[in-house]
mmCIF file of C-alpha atoms in Angstrom:
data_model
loop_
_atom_site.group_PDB
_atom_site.id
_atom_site.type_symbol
_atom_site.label_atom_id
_atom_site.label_comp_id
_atom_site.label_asym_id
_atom_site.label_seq_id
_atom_site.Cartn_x
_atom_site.Cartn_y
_atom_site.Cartn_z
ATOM 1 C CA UNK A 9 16.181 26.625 -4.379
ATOM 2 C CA UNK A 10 14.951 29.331 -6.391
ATOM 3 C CA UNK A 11 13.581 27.046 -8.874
ATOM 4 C CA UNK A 12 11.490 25.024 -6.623
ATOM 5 C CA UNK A 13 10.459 28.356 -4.429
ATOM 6 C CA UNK A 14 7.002 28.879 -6.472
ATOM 7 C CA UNK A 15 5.800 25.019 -7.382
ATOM 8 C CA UNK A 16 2.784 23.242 -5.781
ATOM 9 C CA UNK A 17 2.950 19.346 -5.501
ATOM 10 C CA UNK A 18 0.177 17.409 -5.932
ATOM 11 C CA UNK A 19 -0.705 14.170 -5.621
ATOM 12 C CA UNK A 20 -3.495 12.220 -7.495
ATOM 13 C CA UNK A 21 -5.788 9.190 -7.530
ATOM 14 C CA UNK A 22 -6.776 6.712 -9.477
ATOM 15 C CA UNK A 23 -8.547 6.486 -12.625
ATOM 16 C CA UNK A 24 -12.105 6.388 -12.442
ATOM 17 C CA UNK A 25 -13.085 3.183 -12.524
ATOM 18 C CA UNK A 26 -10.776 1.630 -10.068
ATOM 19 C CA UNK A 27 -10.400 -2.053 -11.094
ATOM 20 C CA UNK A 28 -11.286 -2.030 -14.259
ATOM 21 C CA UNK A 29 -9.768 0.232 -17.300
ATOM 22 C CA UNK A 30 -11.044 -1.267 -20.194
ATOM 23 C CA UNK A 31 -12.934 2.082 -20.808
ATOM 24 C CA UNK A 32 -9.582 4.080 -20.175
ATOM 25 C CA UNK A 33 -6.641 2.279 -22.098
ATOM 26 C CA UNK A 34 -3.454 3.070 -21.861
ATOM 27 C CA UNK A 35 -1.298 4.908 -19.440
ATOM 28 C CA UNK A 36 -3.635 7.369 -17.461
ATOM 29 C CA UNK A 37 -1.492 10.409 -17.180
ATOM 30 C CA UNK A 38 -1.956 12.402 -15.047
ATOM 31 C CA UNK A 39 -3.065 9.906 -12.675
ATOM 32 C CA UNK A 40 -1.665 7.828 -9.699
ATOM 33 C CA UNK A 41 1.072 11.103 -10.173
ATOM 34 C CA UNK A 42 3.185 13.628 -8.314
ATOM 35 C CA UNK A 43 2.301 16.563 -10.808
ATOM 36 C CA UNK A 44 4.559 19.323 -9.807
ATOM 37 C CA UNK A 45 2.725 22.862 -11.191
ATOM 38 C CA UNK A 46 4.323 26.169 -11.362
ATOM 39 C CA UNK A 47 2.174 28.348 -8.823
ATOM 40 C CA UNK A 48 2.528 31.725 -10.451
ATOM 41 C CA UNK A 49 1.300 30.498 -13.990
ATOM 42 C CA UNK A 50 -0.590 27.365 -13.362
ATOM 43 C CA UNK A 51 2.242 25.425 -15.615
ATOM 44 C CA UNK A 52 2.971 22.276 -15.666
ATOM 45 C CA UNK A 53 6.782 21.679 -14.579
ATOM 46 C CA UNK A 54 6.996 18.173 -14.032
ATOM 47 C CA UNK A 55 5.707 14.837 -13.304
ATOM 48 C CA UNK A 56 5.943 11.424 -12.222
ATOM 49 C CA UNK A 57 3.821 8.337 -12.544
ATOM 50 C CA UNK A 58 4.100 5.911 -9.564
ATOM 51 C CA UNK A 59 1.354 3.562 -11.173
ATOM 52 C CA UNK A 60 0.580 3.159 -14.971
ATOM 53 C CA UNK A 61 -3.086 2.296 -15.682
ATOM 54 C CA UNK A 62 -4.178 1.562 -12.529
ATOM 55 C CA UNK A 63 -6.144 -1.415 -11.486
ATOM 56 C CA UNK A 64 -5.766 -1.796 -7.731
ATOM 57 C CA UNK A 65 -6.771 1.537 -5.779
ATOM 58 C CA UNK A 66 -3.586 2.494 -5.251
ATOM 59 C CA UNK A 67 -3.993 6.131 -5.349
ATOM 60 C CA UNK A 68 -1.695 8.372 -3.855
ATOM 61 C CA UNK A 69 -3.284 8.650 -0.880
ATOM 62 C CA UNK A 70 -1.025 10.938 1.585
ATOM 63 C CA UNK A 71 0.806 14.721 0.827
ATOM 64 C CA UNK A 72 4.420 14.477 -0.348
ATOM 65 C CA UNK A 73 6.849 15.980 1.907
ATOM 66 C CA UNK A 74 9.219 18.833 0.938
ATOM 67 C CA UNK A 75 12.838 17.558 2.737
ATOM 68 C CA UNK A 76 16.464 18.323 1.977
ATOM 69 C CA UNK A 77 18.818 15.244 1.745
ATOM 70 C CA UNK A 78 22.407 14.519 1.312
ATOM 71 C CA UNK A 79 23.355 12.184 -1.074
ATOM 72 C CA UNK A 80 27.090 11.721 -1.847
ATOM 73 C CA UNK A 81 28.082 14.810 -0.486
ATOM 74 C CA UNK A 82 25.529 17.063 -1.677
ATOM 75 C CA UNK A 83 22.428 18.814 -0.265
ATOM 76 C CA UNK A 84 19.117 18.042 -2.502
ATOM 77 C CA UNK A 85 16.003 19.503 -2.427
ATOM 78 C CA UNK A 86 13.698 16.297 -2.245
ATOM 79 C CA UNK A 87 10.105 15.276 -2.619
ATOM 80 C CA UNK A 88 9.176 12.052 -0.741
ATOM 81 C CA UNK A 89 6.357 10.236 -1.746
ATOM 82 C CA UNK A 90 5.446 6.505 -0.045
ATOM 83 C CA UNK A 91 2.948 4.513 -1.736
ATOM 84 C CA UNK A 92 0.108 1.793 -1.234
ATOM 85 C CA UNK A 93 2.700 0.115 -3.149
ATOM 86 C CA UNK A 94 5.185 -0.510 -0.932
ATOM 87 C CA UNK A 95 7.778 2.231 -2.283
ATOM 88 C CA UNK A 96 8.951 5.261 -0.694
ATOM 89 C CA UNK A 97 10.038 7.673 -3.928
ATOM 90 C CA UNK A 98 12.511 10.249 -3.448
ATOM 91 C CA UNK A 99 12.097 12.905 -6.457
ATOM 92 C CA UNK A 100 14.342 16.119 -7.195
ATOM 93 C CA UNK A 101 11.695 19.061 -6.022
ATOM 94 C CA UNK A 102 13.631 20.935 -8.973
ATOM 95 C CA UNK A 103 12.556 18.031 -11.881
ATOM 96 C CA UNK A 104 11.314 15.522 -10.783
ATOM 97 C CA UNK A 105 14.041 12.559 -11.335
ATOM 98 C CA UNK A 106 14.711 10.225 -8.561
ATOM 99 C CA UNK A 107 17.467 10.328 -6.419
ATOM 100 C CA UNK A 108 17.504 7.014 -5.685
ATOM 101 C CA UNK A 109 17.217 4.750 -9.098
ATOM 102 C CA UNK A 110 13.542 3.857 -10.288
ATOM 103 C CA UNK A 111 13.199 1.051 -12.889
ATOM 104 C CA UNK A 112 10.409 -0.461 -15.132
ATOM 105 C CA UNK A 113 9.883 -3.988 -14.563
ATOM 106 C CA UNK A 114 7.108 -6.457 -16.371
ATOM 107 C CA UNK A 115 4.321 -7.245 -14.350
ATOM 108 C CA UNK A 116 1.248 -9.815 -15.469
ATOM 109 C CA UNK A 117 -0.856 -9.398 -17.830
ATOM 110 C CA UNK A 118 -5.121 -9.363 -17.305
ATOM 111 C CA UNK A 119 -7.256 -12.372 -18.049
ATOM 112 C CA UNK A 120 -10.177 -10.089 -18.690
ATOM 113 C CA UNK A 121 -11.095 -9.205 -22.464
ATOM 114 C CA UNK A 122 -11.373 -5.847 -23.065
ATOM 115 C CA UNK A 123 -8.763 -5.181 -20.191
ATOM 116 C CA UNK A 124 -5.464 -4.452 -21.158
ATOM 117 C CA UNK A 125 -2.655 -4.070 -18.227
ATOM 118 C CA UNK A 126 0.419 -1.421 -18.568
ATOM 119 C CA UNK A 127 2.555 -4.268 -19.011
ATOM 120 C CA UNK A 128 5.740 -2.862 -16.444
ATOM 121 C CA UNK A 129 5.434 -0.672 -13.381
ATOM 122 C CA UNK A 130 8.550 1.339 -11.845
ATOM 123 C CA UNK A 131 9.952 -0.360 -9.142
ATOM 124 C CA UNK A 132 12.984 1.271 -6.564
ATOM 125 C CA UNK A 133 16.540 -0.792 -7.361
ATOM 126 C CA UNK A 134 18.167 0.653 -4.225
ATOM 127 C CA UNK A 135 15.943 1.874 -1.481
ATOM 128 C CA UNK A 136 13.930 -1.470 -0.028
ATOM 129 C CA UNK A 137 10.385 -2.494 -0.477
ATOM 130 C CA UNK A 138 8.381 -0.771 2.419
ATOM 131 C CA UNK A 139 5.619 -4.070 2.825
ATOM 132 C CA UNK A 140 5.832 -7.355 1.477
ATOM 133 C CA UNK A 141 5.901 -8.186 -2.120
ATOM 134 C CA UNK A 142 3.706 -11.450 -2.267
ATOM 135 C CA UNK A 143 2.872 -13.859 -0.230
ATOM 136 C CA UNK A 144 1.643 -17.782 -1.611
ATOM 137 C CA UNK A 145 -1.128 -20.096 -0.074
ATOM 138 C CA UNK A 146 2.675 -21.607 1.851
ATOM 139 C CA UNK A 147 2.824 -18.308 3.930
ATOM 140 C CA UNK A 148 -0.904 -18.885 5.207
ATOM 141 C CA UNK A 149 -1.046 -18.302 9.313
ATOM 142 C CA UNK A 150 -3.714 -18.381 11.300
ATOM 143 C CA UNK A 151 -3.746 -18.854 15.737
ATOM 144 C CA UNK A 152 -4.958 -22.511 15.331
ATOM 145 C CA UNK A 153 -4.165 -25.385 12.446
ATOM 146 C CA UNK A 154 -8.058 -24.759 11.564
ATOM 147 C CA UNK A 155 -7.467 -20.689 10.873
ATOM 148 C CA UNK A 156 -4.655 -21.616 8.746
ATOM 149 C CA UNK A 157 -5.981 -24.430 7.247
ATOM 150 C CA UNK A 158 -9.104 -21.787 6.168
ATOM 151 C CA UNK A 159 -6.655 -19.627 4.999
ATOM 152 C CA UNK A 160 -4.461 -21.585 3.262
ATOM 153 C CA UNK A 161 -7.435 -22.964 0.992
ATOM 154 C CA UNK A 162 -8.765 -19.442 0.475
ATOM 155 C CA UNK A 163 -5.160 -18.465 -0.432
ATOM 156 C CA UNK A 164 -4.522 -20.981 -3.110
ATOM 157 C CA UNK A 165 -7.593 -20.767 -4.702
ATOM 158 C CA UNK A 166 -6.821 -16.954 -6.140
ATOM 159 C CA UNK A 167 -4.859 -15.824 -9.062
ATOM 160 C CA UNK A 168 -1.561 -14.698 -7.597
ATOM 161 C CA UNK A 169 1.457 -13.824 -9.992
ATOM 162 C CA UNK A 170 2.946 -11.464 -7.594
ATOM 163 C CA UNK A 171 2.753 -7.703 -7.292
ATOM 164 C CA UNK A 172 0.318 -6.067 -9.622
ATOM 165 C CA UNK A 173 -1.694 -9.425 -10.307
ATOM 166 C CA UNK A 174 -4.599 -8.220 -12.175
ATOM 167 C CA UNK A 175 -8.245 -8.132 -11.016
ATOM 168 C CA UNK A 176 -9.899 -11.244 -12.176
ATOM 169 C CA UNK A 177 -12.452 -13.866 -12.369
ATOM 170 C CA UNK A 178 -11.740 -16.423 -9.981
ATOM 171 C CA UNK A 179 -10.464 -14.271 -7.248
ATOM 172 C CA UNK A 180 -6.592 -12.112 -7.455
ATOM 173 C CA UNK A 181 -4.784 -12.253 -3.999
ATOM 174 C CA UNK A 182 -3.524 -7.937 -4.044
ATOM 175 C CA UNK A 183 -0.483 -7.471 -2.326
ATOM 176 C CA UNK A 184 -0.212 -4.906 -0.662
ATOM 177 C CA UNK A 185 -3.897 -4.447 -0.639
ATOM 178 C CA UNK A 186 -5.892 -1.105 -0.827
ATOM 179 C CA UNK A 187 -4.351 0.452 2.354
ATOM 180 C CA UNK A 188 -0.955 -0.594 1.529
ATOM 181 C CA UNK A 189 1.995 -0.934 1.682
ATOM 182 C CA UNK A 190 2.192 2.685 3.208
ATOM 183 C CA UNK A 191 -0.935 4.714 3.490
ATOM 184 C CA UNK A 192 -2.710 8.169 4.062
ATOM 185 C CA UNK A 193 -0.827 8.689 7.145
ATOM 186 C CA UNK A 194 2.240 9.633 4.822
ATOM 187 C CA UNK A 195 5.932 10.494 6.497
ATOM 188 C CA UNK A 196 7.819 12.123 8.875
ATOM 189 C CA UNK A 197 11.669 13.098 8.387
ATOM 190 C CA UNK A 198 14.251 14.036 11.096
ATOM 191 C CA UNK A 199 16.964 15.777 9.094
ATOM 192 C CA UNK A 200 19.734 16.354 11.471
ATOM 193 C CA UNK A 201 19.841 11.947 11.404
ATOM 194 C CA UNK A 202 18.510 11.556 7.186
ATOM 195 C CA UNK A 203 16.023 9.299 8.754
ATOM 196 C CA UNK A 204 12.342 9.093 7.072
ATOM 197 C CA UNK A 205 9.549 7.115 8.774
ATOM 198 C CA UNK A 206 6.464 5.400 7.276
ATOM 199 C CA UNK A 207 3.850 3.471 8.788
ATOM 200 C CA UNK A 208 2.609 0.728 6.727
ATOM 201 C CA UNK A 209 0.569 -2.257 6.296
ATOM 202 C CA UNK A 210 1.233 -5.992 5.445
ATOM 203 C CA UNK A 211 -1.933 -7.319 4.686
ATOM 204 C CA UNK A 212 -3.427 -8.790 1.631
ATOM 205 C CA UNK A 213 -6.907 -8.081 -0.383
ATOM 206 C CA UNK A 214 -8.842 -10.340 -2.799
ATOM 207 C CA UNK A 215 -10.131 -8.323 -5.566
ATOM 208 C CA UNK A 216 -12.667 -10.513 -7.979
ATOM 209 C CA UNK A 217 -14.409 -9.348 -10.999
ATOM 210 C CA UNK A 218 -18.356 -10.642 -11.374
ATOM 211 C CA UNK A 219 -20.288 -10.438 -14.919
ATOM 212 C CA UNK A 220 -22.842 -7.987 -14.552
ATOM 213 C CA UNK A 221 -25.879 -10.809 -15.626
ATOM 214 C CA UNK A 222 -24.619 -13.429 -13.410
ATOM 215 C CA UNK A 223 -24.545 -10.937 -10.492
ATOM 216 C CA UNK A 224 -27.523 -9.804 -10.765
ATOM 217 C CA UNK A 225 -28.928 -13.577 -11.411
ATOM 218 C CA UNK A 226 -27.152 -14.635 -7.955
ATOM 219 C CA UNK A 227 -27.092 -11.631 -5.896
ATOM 220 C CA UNK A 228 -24.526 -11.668 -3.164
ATOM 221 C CA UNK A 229 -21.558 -13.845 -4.610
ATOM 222 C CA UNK A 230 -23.259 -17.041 -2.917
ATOM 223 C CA UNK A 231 -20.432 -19.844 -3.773
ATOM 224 C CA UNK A 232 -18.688 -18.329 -1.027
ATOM 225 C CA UNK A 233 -18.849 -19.310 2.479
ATOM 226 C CA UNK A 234 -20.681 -16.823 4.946
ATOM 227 C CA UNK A 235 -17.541 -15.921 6.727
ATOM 228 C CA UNK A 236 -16.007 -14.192 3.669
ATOM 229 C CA UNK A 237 -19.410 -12.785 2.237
ATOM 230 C CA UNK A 238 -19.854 -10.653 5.517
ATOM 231 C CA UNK A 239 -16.188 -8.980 5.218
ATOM 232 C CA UNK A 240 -16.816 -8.433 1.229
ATOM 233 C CA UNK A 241 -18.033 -5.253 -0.505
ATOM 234 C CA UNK A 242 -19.698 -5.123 -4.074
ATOM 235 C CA UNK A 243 -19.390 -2.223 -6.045
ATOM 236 C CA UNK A 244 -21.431 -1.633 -9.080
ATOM 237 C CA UNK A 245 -18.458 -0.313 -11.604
ATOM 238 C CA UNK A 246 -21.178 1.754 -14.130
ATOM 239 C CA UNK A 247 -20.327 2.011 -17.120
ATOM 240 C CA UNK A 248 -18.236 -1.150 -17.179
ATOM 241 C CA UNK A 249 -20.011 -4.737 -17.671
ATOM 242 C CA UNK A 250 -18.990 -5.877 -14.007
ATOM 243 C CA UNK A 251 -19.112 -6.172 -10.089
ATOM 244 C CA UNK A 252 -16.070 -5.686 -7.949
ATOM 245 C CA UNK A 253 -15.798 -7.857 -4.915
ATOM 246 C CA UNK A 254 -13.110 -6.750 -2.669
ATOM 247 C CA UNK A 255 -12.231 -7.886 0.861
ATOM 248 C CA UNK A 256 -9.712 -8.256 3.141
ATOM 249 C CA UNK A 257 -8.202 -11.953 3.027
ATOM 250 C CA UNK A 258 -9.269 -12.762 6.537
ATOM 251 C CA UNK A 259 -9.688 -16.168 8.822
ATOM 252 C CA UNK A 260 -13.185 -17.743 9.679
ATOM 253 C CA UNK A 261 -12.195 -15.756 13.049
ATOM 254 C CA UNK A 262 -11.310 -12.245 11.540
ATOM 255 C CA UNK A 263 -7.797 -11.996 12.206
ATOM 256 C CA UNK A 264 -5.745 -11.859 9.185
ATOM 257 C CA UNK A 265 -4.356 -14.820 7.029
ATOM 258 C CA UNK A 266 -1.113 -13.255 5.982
ATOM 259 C CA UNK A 267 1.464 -13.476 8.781
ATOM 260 C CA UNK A 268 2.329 -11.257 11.313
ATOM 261 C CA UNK A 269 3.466 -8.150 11.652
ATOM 262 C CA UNK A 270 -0.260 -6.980 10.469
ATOM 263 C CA UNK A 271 1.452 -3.121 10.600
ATOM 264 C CA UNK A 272 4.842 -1.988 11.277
ATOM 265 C CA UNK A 273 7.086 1.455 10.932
ATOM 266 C CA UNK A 274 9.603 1.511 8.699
ATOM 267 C CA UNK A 275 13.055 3.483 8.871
ATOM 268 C CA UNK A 276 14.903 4.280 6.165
ATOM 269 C CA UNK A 277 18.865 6.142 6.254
ATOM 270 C CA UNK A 278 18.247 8.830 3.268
ATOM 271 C CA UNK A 279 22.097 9.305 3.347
ATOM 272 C CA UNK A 280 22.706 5.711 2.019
ATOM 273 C CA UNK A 281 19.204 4.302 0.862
ATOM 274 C CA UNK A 282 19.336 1.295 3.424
ATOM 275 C CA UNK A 283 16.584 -0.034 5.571
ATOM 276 C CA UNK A 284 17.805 1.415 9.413
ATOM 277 C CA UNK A 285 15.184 -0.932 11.681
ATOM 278 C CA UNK A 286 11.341 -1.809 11.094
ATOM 279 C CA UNK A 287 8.996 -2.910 14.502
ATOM 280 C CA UNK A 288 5.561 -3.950 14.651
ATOM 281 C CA UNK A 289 3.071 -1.082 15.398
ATOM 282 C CA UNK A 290 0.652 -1.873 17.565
ATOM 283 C CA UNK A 291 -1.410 -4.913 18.239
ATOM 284 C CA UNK A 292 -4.742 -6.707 16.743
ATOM 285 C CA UNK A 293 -5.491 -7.740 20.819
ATOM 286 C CA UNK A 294 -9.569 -6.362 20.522
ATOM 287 C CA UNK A 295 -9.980 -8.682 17.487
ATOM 288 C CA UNK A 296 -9.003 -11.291 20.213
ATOM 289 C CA UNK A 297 -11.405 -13.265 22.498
ATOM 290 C CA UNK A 298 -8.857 -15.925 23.680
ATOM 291 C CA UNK A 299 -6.471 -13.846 26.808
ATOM 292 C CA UNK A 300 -3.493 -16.492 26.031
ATOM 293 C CA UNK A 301 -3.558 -15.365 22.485
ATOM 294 C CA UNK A 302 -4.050 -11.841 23.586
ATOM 295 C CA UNK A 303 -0.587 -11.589 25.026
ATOM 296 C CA UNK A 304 0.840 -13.408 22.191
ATOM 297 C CA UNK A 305 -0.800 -10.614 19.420
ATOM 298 C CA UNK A 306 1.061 -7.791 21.458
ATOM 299 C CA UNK A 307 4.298 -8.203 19.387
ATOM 300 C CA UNK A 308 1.741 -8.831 15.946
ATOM 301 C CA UNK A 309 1.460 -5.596 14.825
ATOM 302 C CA UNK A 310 -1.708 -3.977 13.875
ATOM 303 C CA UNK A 311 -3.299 -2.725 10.437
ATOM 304 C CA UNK A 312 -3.017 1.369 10.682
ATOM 305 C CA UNK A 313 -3.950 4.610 9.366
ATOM 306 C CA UNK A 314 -2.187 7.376 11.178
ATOM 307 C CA UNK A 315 0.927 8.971 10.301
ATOM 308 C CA UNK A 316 4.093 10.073 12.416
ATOM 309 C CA UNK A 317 5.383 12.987 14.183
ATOM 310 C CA UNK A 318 9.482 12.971 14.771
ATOM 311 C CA UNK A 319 10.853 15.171 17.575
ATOM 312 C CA UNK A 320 14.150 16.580 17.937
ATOM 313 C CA UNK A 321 14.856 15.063 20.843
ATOM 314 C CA UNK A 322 14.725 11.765 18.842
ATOM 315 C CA UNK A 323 11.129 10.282 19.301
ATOM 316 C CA UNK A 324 8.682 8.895 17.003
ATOM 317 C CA UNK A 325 5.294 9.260 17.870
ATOM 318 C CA UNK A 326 2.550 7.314 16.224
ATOM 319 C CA UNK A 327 -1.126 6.053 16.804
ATOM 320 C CA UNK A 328 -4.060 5.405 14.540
ATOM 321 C CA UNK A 329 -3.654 1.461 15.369
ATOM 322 C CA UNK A 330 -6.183 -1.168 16.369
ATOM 323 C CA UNK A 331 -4.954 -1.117 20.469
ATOM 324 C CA UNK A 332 -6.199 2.308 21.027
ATOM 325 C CA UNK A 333 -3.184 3.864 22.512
ATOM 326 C CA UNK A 334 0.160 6.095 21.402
ATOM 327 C CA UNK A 335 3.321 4.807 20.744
ATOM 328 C CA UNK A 336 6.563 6.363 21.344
ATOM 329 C CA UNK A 337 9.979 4.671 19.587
ATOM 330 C CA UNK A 338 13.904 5.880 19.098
ATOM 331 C CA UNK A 339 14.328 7.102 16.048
ATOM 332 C CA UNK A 340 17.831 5.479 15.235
ATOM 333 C CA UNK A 341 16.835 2.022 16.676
ATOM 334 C CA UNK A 342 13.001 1.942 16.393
ATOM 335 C CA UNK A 343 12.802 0.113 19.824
ATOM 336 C CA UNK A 344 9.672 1.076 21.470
ATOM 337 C CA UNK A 345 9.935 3.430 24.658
ATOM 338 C CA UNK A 346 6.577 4.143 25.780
ATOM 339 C CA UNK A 347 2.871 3.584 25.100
ATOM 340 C CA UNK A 348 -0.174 5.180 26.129
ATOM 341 C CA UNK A 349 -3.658 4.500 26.275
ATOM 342 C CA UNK A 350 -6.318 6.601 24.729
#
């Protein structure tokens, strides 16, 4: 403990430009990092890299959080990081090693010269993925055949090699997107039960890189239909010769075109590294103008950006979610108890 008494944990973003490093090759230390410092001397004592060259936004957007676990018998001072990526890391607050195995594992390659993708990423082999992996143009939903008909088209149009699919030019489908996976909202941890919770999202992005020339010869990406132009930001990348378009992949009718849960909490046992329960959080209903389907989206989950509180008593409280209201669930079963409007 003594060790770890007078260390500051930080964690950082991405490297500027976000989706495309062909003026920053190569690993980007310190960024996408847990950079543990030594307070009294500014030092650095460790660090760890949960993204290599990033190319999706997938900063470390929330604070660690400083726990003590017990793993085969013995008490360890922790740091728990969750990521836009889907992965909840659990680091020795002492040096900065995972408790729970962390592999590299080969992930594509970029289409776009100039661009050259850190060809693995680490990856948890024990503790589960948070959010889904990938989806395919097969796992398209929608509330009617013509929604997921839309989507399905949209789907299978886009580079998609799994997680980590490069930006590129005809379109990559990102999963998890740029709010995760798990999010700003970060953890909580009830330590008499070694239970950590994390909010996170499901839903996918579509991240497409534009030529500078032919951007500014066509404006607005105009081959695409109106309903995904008015969900899509541009972002002038200076410096780089591009345009980002990023958006949401979303029906003609807003909702989603991945499936359901569109947000959930996630429960994890510390003590053994298995997943204890997940449950949709929330519900899309206000995106919803039919009432049938209203009712229906109530067990669908809704995109989120809140985080947790645990009580002793046992509770999980969480908001932040599309439907406006509190949530309260049991911690060891996740089954929801109570929910209040606000």
């Amino acid at each position: 403990a003594d060790s770890t008494r007078d260390l500051v944990f930080i964690p950082t973003g991405s490297a500027s430009v976000d989706y495309f490093g062909g003026e920053r090759l190569g690993q980007n230390l310190y960024a996408n990092s847990i950079v543990a410092l030594r307070a009294s001397t500014g030092r650095l004592v460790w660090h760890f890299q949960t993204v290599h060259h990033d190319l999706w936004d997938y900063d470390n957007a929330s604070p660690p959080a400083l726990v003590t676990i017990t793993r085969e018998g013995r008490r360890i001072d922790a740091v728990l990081q969750a990521t836009k990526t889907g992965q909840l890391y659990v680091l020795d607050r002492a040096t900065g090693a995972p408790i729970f195995p962390v592999v590299e594992r080969a992930v594509p390659r970029s289409t776009i010269e100039g661009e050259e993708a850190w060809p693995t990423q680490p990856f948890n082999s024990t503790l589960p993925a948070l959010s889904p992996q990938r989806y395919s143009a097969a796992d398209a939903w929608g509330v009617d055949p013509d929604e997921q008909e839309a989507c399905r088209k949209r789907m299978a149009g886009l580079r998609n090699e799994g997680s980590y699919t490069p930006p590129s030019f005809e379109g990559s489908l990102v999963v998890p997107s740029n709010i995760g996976g798990a999010h700003w909202g970060g953890v909580a941890y009830d330590p008499e039960r070694s239970i950590v919770v994390i909010p996170v999202n499901t839903i996918a992005a579509e991240v497409q890189l534009i030529p500078r020339q032919e951007y500014e010869r066509r404006g607005k990406w105009a081959a695409d239909p109106e309903w995904i132009r008015k969900t899509s930001e541009y972002t002038d990348m200076e410096g780089t010769p591009f345009v980002m378009r990023r958006s949401m992949i979303l029906s003609p009718k807003g909702l989603p075109c991945t499936p359901p849960p569109f947000g959930k909490l996630v429960a994890l046992d510390l003590s053994s590294g298995r997943r204890l329960w997940e449950t949709p959080l929330g519900s899309p209903s206000s995106l919803i103008a039919d009432s049938a389907a209203r009712t229906a989206a109530r067990s669908w989950g809704s995109p989120n950006l809140g985080g947790p509180i645990v009580t002793a008593g046992g509770l999980v409280f969480m908001a932040g979610t599309l439907d406006d209201a509190i949530h309260a669930f049991d911690v060891e079963t996740g089954r929801e108890l109570w929910s209040g409007s606000l």
